[in-house]
Short mmCIF file of N, CA and C in Angstrom, two decimals:
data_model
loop_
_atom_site.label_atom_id
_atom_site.label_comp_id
_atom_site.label_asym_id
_atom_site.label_seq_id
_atom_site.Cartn_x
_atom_site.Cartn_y
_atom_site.Cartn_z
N UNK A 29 -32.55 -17.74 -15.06
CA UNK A 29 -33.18 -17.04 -16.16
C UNK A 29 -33.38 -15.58 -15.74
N UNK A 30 -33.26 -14.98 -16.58
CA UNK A 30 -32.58 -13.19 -16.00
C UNK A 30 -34.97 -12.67 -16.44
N UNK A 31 -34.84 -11.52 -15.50
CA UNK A 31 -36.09 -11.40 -15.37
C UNK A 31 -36.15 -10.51 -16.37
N UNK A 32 -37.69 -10.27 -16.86
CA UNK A 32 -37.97 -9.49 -18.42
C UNK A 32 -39.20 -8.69 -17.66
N UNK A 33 -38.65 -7.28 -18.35
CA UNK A 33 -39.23 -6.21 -17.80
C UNK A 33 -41.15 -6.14 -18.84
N UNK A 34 -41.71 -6.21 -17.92
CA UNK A 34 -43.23 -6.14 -18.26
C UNK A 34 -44.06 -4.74 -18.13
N UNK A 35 -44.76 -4.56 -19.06
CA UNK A 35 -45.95 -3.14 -18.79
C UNK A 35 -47.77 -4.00 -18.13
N UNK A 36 -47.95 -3.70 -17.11
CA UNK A 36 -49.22 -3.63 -17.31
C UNK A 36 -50.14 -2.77 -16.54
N UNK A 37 -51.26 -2.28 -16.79
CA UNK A 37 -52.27 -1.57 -16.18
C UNK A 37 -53.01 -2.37 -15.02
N UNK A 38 -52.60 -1.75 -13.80
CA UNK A 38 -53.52 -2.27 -12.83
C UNK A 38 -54.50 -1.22 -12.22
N UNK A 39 -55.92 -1.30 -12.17
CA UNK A 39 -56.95 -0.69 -11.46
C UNK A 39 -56.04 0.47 -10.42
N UNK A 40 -56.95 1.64 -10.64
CA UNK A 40 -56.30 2.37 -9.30
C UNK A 40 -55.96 2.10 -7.92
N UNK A 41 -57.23 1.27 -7.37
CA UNK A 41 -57.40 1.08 -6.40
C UNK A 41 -56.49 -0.20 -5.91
N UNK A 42 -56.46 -1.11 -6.79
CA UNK A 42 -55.29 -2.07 -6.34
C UNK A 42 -54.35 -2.01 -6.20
N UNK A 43 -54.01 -0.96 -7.23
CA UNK A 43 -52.49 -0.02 -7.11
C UNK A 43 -51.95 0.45 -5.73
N UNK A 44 -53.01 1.02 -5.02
CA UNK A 44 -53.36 1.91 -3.86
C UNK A 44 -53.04 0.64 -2.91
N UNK A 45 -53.47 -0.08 -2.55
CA UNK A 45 -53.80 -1.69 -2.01
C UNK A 45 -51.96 -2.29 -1.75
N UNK A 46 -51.59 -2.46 -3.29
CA UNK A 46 -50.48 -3.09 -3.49
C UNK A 46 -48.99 -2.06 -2.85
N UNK A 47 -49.65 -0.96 -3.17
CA UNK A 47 -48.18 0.32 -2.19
C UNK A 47 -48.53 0.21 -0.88
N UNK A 48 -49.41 0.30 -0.41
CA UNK A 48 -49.53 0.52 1.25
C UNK A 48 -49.45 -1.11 1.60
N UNK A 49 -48.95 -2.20 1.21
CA UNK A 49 -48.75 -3.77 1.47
C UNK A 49 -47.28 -4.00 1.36
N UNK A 50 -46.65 -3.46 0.32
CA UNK A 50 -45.27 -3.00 0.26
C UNK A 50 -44.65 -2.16 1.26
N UNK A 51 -44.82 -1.49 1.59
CA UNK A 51 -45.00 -0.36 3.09
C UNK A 51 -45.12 -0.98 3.90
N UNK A 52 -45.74 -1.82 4.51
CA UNK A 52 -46.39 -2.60 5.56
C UNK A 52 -45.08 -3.64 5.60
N UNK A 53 -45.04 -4.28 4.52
CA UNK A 53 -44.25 -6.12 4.71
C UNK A 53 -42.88 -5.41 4.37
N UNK A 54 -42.41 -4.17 4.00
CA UNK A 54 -41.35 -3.78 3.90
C UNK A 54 -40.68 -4.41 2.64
N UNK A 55 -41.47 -4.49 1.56
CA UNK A 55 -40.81 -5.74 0.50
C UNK A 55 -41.12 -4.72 -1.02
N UNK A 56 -40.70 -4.91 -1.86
CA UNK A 56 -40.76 -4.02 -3.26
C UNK A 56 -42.22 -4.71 -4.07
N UNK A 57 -42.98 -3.94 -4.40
CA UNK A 57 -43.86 -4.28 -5.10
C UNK A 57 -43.83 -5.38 -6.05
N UNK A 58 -42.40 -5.30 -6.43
CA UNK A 58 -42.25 -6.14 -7.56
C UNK A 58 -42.41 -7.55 -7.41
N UNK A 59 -41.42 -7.80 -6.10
CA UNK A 59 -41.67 -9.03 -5.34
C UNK A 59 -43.20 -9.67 -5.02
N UNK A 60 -43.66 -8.58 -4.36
CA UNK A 60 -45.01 -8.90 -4.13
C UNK A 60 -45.89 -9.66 -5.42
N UNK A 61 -45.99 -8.76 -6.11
CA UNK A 61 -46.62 -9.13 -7.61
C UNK A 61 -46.24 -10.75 -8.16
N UNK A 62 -45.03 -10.37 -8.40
CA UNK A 62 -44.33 -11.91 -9.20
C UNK A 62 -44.61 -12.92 -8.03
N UNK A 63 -44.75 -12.65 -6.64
CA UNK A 63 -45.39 -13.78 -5.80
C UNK A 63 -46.95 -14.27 -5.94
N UNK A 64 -47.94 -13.28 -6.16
CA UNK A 64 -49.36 -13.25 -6.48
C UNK A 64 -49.38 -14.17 -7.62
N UNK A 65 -48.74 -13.41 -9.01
CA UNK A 65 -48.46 -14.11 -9.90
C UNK A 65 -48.49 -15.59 -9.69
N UNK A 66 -47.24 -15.89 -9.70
CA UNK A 66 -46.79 -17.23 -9.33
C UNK A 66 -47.95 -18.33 -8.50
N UNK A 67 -48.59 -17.90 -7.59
CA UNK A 67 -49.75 -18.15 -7.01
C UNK A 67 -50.97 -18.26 -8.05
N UNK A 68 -51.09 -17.53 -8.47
CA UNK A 68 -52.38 -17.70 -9.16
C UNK A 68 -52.24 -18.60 -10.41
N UNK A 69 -51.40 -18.44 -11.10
CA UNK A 69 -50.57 -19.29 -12.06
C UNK A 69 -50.79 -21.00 -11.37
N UNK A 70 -50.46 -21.65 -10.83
CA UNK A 70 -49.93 -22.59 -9.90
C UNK A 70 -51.60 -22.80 -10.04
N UNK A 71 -52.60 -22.00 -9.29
CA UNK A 71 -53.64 -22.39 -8.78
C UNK A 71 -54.58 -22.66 -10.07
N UNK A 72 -54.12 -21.34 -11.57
CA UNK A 72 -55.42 -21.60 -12.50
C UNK A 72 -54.75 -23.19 -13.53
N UNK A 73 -53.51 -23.18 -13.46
CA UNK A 73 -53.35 -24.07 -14.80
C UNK A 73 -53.57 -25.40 -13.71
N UNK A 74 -53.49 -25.84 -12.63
CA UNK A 74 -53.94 -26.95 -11.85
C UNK A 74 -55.57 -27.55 -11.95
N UNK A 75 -56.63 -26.29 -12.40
CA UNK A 75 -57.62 -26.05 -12.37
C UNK A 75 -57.89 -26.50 -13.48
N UNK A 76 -57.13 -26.15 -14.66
CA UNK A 76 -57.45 -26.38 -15.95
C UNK A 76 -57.15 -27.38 -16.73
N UNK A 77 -55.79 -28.18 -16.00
CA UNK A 77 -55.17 -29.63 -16.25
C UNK A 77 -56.32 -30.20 -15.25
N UNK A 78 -57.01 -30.28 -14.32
CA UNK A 78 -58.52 -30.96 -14.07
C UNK A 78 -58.99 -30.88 -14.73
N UNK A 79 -59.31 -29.67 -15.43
CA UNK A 79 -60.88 -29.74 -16.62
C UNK A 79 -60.53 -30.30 -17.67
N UNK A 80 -59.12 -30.14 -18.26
CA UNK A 80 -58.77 -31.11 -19.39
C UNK A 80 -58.96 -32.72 -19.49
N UNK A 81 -58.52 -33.07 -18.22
CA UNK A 81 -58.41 -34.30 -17.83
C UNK A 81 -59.85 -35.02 -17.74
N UNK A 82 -60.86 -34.35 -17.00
CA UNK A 82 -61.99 -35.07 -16.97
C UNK A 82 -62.44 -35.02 -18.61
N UNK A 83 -62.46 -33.80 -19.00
CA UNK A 83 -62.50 -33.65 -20.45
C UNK A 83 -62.20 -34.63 -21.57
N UNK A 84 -60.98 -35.18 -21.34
CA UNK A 84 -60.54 -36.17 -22.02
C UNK A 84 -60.74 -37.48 -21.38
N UNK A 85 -61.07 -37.51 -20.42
CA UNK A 85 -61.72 -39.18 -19.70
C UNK A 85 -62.69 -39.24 -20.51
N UNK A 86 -63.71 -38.31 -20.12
CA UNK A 86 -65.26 -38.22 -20.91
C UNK A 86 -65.20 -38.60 -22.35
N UNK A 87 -64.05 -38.38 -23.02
CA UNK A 87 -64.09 -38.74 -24.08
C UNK A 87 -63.86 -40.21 -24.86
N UNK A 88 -63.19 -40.11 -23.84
CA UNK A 88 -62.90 -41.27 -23.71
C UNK A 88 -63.44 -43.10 -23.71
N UNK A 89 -64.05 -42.64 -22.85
CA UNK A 89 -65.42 -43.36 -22.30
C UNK A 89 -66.35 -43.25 -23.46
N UNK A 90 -66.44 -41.88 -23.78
CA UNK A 90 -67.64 -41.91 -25.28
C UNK A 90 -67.48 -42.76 -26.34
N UNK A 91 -65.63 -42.63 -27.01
CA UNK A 91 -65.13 -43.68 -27.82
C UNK A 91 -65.68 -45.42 -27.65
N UNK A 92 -65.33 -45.69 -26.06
CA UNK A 92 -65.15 -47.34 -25.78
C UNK A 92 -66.64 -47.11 -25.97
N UNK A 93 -67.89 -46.36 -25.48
CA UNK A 93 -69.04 -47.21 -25.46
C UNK A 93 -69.66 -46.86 -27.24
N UNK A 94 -69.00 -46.55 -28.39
CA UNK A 94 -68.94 -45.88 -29.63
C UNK A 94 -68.08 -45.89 -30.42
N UNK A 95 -67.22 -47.07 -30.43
CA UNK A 95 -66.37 -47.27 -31.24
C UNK A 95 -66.73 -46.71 -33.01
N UNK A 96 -65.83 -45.87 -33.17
CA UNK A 96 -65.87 -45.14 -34.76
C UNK A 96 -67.20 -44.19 -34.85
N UNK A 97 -67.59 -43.98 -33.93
CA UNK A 97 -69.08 -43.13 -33.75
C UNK A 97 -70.20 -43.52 -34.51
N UNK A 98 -70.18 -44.81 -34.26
CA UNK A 98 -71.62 -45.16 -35.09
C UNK A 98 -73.03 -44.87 -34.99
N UNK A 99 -72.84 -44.57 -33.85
CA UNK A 99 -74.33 -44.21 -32.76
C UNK A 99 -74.54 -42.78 -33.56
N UNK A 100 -73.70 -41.98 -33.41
CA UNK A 100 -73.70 -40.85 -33.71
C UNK A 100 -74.04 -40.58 -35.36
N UNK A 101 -73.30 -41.28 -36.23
CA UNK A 101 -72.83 -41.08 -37.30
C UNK A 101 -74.45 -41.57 -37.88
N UNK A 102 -74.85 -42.69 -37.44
CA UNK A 102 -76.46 -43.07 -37.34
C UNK A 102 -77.72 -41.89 -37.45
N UNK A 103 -77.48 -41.02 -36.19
CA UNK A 103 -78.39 -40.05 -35.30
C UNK A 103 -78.36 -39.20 -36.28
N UNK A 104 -77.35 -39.08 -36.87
CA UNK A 104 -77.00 -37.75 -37.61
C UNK A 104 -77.84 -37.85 -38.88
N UNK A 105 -77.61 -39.00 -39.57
CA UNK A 105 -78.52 -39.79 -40.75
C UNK A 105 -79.60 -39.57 -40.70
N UNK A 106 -80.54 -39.94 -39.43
CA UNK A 106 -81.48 -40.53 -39.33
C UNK A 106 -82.31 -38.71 -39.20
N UNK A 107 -81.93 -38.21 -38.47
CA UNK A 107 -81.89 -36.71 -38.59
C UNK A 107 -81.99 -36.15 -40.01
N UNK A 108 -81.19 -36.48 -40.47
CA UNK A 108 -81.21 -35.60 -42.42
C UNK A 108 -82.05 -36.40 -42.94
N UNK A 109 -82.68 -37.81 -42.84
CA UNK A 109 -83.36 -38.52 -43.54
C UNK A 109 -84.90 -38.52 -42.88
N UNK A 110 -84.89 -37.76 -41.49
CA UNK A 110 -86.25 -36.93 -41.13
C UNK A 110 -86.95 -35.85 -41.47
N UNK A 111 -85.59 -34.64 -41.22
CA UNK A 111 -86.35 -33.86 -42.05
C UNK A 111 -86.45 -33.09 -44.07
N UNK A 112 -85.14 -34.17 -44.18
CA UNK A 112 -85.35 -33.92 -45.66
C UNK A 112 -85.33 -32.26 -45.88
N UNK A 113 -86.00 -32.17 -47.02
CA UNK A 113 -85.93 -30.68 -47.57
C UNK A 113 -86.65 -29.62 -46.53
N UNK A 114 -87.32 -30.15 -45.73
CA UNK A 114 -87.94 -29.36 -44.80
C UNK A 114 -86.45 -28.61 -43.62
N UNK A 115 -85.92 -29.25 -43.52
CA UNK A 115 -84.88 -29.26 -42.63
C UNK A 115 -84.54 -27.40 -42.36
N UNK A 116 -84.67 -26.88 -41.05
CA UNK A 116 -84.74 -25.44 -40.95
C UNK A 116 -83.38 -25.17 -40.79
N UNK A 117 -82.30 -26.32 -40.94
CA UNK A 117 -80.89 -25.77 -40.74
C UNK A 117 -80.66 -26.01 -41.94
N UNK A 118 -80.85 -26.03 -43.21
CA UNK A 118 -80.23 -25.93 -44.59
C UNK A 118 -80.64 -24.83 -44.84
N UNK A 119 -81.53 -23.94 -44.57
CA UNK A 119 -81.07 -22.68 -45.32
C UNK A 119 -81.56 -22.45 -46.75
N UNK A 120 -81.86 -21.52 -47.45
CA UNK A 120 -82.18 -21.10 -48.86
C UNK A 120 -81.11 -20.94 -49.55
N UNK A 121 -81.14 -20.98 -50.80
CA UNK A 121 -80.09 -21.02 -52.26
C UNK A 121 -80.72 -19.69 -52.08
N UNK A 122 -79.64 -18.44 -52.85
CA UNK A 122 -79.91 -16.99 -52.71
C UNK A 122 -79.22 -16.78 -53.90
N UNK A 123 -79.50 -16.69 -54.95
CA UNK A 123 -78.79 -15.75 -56.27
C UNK A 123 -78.39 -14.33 -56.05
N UNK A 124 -77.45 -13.57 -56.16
CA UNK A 124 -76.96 -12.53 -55.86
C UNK A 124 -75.71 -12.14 -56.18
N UNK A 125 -75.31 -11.35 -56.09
CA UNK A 125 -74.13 -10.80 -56.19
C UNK A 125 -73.73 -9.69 -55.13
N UNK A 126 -72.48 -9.86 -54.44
CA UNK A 126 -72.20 -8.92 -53.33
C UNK A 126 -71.41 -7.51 -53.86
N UNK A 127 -72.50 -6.77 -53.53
CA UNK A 127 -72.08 -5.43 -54.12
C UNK A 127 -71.75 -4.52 -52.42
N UNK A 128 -70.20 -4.02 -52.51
CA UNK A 128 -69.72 -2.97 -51.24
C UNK A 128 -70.49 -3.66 -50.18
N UNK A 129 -70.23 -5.29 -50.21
CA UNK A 129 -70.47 -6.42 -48.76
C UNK A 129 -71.97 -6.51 -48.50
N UNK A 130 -72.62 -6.32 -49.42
CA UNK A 130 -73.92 -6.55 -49.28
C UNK A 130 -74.68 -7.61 -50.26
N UNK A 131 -75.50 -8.40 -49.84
CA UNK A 131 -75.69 -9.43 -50.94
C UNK A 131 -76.72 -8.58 -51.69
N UNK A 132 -77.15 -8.22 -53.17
CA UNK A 132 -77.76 -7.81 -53.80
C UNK A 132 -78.69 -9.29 -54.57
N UNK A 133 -79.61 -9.57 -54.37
CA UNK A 133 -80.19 -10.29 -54.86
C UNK A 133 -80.64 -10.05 -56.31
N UNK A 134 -80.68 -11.17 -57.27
CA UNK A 134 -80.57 -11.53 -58.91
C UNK A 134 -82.54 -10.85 -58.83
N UNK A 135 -82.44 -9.94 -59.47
CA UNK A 135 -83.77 -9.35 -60.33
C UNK A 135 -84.25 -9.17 -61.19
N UNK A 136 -86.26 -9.32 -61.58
CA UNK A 136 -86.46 -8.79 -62.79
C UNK A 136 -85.87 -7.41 -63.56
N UNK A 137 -85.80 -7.24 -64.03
CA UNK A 137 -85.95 -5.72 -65.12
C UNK A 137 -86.37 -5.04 -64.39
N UNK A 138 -87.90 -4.69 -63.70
CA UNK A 138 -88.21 -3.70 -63.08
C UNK A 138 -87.46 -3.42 -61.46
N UNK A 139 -87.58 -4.92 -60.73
CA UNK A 139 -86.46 -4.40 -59.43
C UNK A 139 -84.95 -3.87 -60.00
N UNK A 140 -84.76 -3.84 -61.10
CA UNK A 140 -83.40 -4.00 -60.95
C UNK A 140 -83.35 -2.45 -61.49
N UNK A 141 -84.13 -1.92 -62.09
CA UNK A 141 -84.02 -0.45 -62.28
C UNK A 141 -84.13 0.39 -60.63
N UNK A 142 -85.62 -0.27 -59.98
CA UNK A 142 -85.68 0.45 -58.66
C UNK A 142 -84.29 0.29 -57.85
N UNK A 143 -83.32 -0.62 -57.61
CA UNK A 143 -82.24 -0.56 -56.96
C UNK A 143 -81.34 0.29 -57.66
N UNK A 144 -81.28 0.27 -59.11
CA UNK A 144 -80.79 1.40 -59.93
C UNK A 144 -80.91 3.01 -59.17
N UNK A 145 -82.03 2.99 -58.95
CA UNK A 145 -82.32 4.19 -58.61
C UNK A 145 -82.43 4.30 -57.40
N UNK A 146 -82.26 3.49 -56.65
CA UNK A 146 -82.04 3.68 -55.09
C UNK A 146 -80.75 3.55 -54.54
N UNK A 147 -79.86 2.91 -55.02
CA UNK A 147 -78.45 2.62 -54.78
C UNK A 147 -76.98 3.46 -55.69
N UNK A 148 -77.60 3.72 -56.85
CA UNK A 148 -77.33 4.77 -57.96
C UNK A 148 -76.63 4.05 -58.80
#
């Protein structure tokens, strides 16, 4: 597979780091890099096929001891049927209309002149 020419910004100082290592090992930067690369590559997606993996065990395990999420699907119920209308995650009904991304809230006659005259 023929190599594909890349742009990227590296810190000054690593820059500095990465020429005087090239100098030293007698080898082209480029080499160097696509070796780092390759290395770190290797080391993060190994890292991350672990975290997936336990990730998906865990889930796993959640299913067998929860078949169809009943436990859950329960909790969740039992939750909306606690706090009812009180409930601080439902939120208020807001009449309005969004005027230039702003919600303008539905007014008497008299607010609705003062925003008249404050908004123009």
């Amino acid at each position: 597979m023929p190599h594909k020419a890349t742009t990227f910004r590296i810190e000054p100082t690593l820059q500095t780091g990465l020429e005087q290592l090239s100098k030293i090992l007698k080898r082209p930067m480029n080499q160097l890099v696509n070796e780092a690369l390759k290395d770190f590559v290797i080391r993060r997606s190994q890292a991350a096929e672990q975290d997936l993996s336990e990730t998906l065990a865990a889930l796993r395990a959640y299913r067998r001891r929860d078949p169809g999420f009943k436990a859950a699907i329960a909790a969740a119920a039992k939750a909306e049927a606690t706090y009812g209308k009180d409930d601080p995650a439902e939120g208020q009904v807001v009449i309005g209309e969004l005027v230039d991304g702003r919600l303008v809230e539905a007014a008497g006659p008299v607010q609705a002149e003062i925003h008249k005259f404050l908004h123009g």
